[in-house]
Coordinates of C-alpha atoms and ligand atoms in Angstrom, one line a residue:
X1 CA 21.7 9.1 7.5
X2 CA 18.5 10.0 5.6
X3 CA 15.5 7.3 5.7
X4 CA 12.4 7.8 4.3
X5 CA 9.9 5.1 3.7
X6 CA 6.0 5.1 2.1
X7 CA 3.6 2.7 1.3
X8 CA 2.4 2.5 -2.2
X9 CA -1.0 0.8 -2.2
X10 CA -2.7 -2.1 -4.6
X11 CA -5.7 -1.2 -6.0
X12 CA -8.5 -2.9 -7.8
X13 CA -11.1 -2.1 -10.7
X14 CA -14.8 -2.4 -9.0
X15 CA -15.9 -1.1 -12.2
X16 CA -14.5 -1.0 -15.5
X17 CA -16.5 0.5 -18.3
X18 CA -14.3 1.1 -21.8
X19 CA -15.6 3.4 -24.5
X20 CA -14.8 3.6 -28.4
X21 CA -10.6 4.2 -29.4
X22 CA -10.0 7.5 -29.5
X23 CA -7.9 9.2 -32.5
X24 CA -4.5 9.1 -29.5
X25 CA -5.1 5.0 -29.4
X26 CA -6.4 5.8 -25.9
X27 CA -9.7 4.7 -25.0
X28 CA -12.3 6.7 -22.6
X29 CA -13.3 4.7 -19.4
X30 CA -15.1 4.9 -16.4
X31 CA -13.8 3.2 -13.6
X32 CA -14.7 2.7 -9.8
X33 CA -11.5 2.3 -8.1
X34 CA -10.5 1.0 -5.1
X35 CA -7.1 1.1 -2.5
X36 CA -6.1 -2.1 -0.6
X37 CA -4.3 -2.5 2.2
X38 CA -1.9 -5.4 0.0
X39 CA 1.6 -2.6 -0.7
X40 CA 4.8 -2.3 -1.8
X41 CA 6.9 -0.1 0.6
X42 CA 9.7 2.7 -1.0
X43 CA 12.7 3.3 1.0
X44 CA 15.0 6.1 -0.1
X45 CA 18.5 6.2 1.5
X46 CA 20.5 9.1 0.7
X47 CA 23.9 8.6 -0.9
X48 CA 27.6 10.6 -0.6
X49 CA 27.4 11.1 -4.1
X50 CA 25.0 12.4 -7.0
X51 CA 23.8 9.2 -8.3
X52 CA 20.4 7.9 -8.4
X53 CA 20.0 4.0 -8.2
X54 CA 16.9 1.8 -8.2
X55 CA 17.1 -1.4 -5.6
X56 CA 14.2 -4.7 -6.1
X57 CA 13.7 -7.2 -4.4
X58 CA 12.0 -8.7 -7.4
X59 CA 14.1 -9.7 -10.4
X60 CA 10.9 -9.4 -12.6
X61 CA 11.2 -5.5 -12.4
X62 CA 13.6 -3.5 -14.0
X63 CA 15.4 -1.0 -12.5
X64 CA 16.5 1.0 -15.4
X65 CA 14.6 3.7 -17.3
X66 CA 11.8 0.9 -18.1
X67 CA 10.7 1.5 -14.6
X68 CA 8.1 4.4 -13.7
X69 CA 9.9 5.1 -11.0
X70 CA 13.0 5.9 -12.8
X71 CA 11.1 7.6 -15.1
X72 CA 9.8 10.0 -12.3
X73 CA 13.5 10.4 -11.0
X74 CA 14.5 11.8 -15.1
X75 CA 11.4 14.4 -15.0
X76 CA 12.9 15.8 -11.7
X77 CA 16.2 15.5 -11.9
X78 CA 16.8 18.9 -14.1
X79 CA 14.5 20.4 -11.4
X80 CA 15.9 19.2 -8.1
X81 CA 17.2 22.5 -5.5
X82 CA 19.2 19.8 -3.8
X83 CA 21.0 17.9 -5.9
X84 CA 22.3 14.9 -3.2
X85 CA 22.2 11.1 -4.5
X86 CA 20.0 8.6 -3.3
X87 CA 19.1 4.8 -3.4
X88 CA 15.5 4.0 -3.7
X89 CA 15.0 0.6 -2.4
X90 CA 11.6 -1.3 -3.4
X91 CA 10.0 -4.3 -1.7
X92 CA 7.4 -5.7 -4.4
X93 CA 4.6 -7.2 -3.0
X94 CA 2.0 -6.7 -5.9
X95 CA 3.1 -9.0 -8.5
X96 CA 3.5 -7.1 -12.1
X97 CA 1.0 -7.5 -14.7
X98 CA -1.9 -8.8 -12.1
X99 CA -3.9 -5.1 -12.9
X100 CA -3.2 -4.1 -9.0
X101 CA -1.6 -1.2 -9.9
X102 CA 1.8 -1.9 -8.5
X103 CA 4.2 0.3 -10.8
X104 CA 1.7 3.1 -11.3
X105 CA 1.9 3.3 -7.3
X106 CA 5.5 3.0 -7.0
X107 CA 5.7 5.9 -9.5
X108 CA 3.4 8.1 -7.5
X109 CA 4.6 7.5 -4.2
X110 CA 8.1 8.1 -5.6
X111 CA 6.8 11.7 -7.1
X112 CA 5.2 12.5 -3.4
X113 CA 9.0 11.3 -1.7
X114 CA 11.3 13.0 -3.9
X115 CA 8.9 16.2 -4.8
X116 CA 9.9 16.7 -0.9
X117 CA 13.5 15.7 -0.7
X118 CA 14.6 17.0 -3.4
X119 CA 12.8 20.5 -3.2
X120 CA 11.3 20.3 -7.0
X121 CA 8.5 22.3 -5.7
X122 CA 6.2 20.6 -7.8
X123 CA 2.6 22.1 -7.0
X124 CA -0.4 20.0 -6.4
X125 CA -1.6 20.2 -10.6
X126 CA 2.1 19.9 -11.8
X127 CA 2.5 16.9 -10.2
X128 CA -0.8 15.4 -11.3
X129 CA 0.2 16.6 -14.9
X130 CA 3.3 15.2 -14.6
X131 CA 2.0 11.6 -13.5
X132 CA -0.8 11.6 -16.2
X133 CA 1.7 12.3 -18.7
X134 CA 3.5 9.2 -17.6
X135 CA 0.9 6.7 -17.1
X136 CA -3.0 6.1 -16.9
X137 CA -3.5 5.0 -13.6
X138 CA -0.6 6.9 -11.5
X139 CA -2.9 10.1 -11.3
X140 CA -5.7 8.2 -8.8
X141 CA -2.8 7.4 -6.7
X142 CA -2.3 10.6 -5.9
X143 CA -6.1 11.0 -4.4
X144 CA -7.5 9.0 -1.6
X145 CA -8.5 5.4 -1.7
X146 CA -12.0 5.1 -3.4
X147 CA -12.2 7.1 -7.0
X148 CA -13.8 7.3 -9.8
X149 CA -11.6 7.6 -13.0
X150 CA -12.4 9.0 -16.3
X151 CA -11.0 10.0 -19.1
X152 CA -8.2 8.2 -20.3
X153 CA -7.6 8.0 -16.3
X154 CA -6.2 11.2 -15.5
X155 CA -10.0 13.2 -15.0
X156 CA -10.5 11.2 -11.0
X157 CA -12.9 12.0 -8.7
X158 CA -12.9 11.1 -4.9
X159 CA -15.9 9.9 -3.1
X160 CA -16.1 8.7 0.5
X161 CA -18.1 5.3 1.8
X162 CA -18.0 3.2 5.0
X163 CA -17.3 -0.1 3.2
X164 CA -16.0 -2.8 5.6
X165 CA -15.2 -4.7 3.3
X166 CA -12.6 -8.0 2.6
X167 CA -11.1 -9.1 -0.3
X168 CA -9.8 -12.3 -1.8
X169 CA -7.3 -11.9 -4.3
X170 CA -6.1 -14.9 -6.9
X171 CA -3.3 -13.9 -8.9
X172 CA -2.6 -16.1 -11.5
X173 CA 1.1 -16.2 -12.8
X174 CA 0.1 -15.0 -15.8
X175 CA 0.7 -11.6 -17.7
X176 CA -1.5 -9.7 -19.5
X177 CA 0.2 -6.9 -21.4
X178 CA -2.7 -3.7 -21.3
X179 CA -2.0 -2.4 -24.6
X180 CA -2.6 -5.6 -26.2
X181 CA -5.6 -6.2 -24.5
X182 CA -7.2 -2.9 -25.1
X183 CA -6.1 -3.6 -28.7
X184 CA -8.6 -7.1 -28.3
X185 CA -10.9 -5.0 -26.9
X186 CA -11.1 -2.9 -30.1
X187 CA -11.8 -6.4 -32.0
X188 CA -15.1 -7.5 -30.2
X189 CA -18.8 -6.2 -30.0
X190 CA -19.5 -3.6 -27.8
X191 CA -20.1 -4.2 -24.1
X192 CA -23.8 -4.7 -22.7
X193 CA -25.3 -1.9 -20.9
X194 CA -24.1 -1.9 -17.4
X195 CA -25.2 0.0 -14.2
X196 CA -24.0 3.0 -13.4
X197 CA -21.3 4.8 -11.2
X198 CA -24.2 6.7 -8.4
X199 CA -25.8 2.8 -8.1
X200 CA -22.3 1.6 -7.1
X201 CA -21.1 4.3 -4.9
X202 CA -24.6 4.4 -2.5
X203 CA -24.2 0.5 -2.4
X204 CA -23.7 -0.3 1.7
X205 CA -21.5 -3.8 1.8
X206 CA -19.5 -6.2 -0.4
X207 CA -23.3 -8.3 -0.5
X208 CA -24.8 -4.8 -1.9
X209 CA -21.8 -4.1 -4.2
X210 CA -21.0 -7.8 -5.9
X211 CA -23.6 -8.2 -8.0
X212 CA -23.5 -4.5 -9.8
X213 CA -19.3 -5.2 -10.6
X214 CA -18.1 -5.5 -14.1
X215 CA -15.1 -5.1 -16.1
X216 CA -15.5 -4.2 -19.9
X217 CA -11.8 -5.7 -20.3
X218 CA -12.8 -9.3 -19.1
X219 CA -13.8 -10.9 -22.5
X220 CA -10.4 -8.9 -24.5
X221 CA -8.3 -10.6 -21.3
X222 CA -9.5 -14.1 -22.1
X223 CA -8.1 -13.5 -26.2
X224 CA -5.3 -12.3 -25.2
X225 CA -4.3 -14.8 -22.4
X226 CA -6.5 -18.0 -23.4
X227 CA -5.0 -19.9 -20.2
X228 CA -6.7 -17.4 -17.7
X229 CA -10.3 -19.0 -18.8
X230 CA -9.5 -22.3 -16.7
X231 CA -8.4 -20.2 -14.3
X232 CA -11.1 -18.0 -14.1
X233 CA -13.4 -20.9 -13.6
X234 CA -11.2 -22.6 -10.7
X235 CA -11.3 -19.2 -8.8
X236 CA -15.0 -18.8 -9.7
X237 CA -15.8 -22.3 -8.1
X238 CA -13.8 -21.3 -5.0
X239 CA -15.1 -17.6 -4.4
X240 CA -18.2 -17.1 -5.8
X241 CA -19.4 -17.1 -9.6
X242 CA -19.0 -13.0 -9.6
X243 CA -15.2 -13.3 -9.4
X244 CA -14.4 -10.3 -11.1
X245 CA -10.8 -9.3 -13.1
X246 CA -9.7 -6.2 -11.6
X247 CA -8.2 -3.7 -14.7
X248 CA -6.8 -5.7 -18.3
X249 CA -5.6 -8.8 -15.8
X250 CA -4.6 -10.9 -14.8
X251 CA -5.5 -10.9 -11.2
X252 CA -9.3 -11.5 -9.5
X253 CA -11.1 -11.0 -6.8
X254 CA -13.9 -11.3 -4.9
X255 CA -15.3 -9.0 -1.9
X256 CA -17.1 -10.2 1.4
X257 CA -18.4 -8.4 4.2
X258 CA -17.5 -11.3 6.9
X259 CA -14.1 -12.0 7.4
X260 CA -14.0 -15.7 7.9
X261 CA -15.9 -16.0 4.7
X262 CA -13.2 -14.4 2.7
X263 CA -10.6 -16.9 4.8
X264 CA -12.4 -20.2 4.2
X265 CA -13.0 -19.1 0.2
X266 CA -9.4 -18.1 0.5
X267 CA -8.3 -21.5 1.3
X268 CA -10.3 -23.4 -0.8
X269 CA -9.0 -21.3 -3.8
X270 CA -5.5 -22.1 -2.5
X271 CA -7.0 -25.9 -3.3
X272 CA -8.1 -25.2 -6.3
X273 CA -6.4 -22.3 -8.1
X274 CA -2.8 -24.3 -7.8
X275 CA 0.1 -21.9 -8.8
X276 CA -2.0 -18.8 -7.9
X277 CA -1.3 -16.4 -5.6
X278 CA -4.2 -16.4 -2.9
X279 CA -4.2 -13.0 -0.8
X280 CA -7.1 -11.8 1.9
X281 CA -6.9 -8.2 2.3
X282 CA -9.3 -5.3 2.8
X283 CA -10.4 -2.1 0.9
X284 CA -8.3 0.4 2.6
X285 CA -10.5 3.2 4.3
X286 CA -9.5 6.7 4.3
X287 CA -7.7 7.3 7.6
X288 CA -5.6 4.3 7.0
Ligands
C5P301 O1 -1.3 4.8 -19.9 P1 -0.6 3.5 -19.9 O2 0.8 3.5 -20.3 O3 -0.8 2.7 -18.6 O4 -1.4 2.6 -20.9 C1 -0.9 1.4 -21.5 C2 -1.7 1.1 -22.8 O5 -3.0 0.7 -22.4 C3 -1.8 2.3 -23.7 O6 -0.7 2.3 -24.6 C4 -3.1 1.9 -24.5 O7 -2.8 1.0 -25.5 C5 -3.9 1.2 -23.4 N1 -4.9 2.2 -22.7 C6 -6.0 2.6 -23.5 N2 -6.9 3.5 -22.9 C7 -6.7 3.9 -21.6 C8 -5.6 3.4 -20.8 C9 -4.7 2.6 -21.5 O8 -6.2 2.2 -24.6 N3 -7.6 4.7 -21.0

């Protein structure tokens, strides 16, 4: 029988600068983005029949048409050579509505699987068109892991650095919804100057690259989700007062260039960030 299974990597915002609305509700960013190596993993299993069903392991994701993966499958369906059934099976690891990325990943690793098993032929700028169409941030998953993303996301530029870096991740049990915080966003002052993308790729280490992190989103997060302010500050006492949000929310993190730093400040915000989830990962390097 047919097995075919993929990684589809977390990522996290180093950088988050967001621009004015524009006249499409979308708002222009700038964004430093990184790959971890925290992942779901798709497993497609073909079937003796023509159907296409959606298999998680977690009951907080659909598995009808609100998923981006089944919305994938309905863009290729017309446009399949072979028209066999298949189950897609998905083991969540990155927990919904943290701003890891986990569904925009799913939905571009499930356009690189079934682009080749089905035959849809789909070149390289149809299928970037084709993810871009469907959501912001499925387009950098189709790069490598370190990008810059512009645009409303779907204009991403790769660029290579040697950063050994770790990364403590607190993920709060808490959901922000992006629209609405984008939509907060909209409601306060402008942003502060911040430094710019050239500063952060040249930085050499986590120690270099800390201090010059920011998200634009942070302050709209907070209206939207008052809650995540207390735990904001528990995570900042427990990994460093530069805890950053990684894209509208609601998960942080913090990078470190020694890995039994990033254990010790993981445990401590185990202590102190109770009903979190506390992961220690790493930025995911090219030939991974
Ligand atoms: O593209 P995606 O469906 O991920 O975006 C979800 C929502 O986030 C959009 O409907 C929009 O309100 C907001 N958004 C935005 N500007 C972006 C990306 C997303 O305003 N560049």
């Amino acid at each position: 029988m047919l097995v075919l299974t993929d990684r589809c990597p977390a990522k996290i915002n180093l950088t988050l600068r967001v621009g004015a609305a524009r006249d499409d509700g979308y708002h222009e960013l700038e964004s430093v983005v990184a790959w971890l190596n925290f992942a779901d993993q798709i497993r497609i299993t073909q079937r003796d029949d023509t159907a296409v069903l959606l298999h998680c392991d977690d009951p907080r994701v659909p598995t009808d048409d609100g998923n981006l993966v089944m919305r994938v499958v309905r863009r290729l369906q017309p446009r399949r050579l072979s028209d066999f059934g298949i189950d897609i099976h998905l083991d969540k690891r990155i927990p919904p509505g943290t701003g890891l990325g986990g569904g925009s990943s799913n939905a571009a690793t499930a356009l690189r699987m079934l682009n080749l098993l089905w035959q849809t032929r789909l070149g390289r700028d149809e299928q970037l068109d084709l993810a871009a169409s469907l959501g912001s941030d499925i387009p950098l998953f189709l790069h490598g892991p370190l990008t810059v993303i512009r645009g409303r996301g779907e204009d991403v530029e790769e660029f290579d650095a040697d950063w050994d870096v770790w990364v403590v991740l607190v993920l709060p049990q808490l959901h922000c919804e992006t629209r609405a915080v984008y939509a907060a966003f909209d409601e306060l002052p402008p942003p502060p100057p911040r430094p710019l993308v050239p500063a952060i790729t040249a930085a050499r280490n986590a120690r270099g690259l800390m201090p010059l992190l920011f998200n634009d989103l942070e302050e709209a997060a907070l209206r939207v989700v008052p809650a995540l302010a207390d735990v904001t500050d528990r995570a900042r006492s427990a990994l460093g007062r530069d805890t950053r949000l990684t894209g509208s929310g609601s998960g942080l993190f913090h990078l470190y260039d020694d890995r039994s730093e990033a254990e010790q400040r993981a445990v401590l915000a185990r202590e102190r960030c109770l009903g979190c989830d506390v992961i220690t990962t790493r930025l995911a390097l090219d030939d991974e």
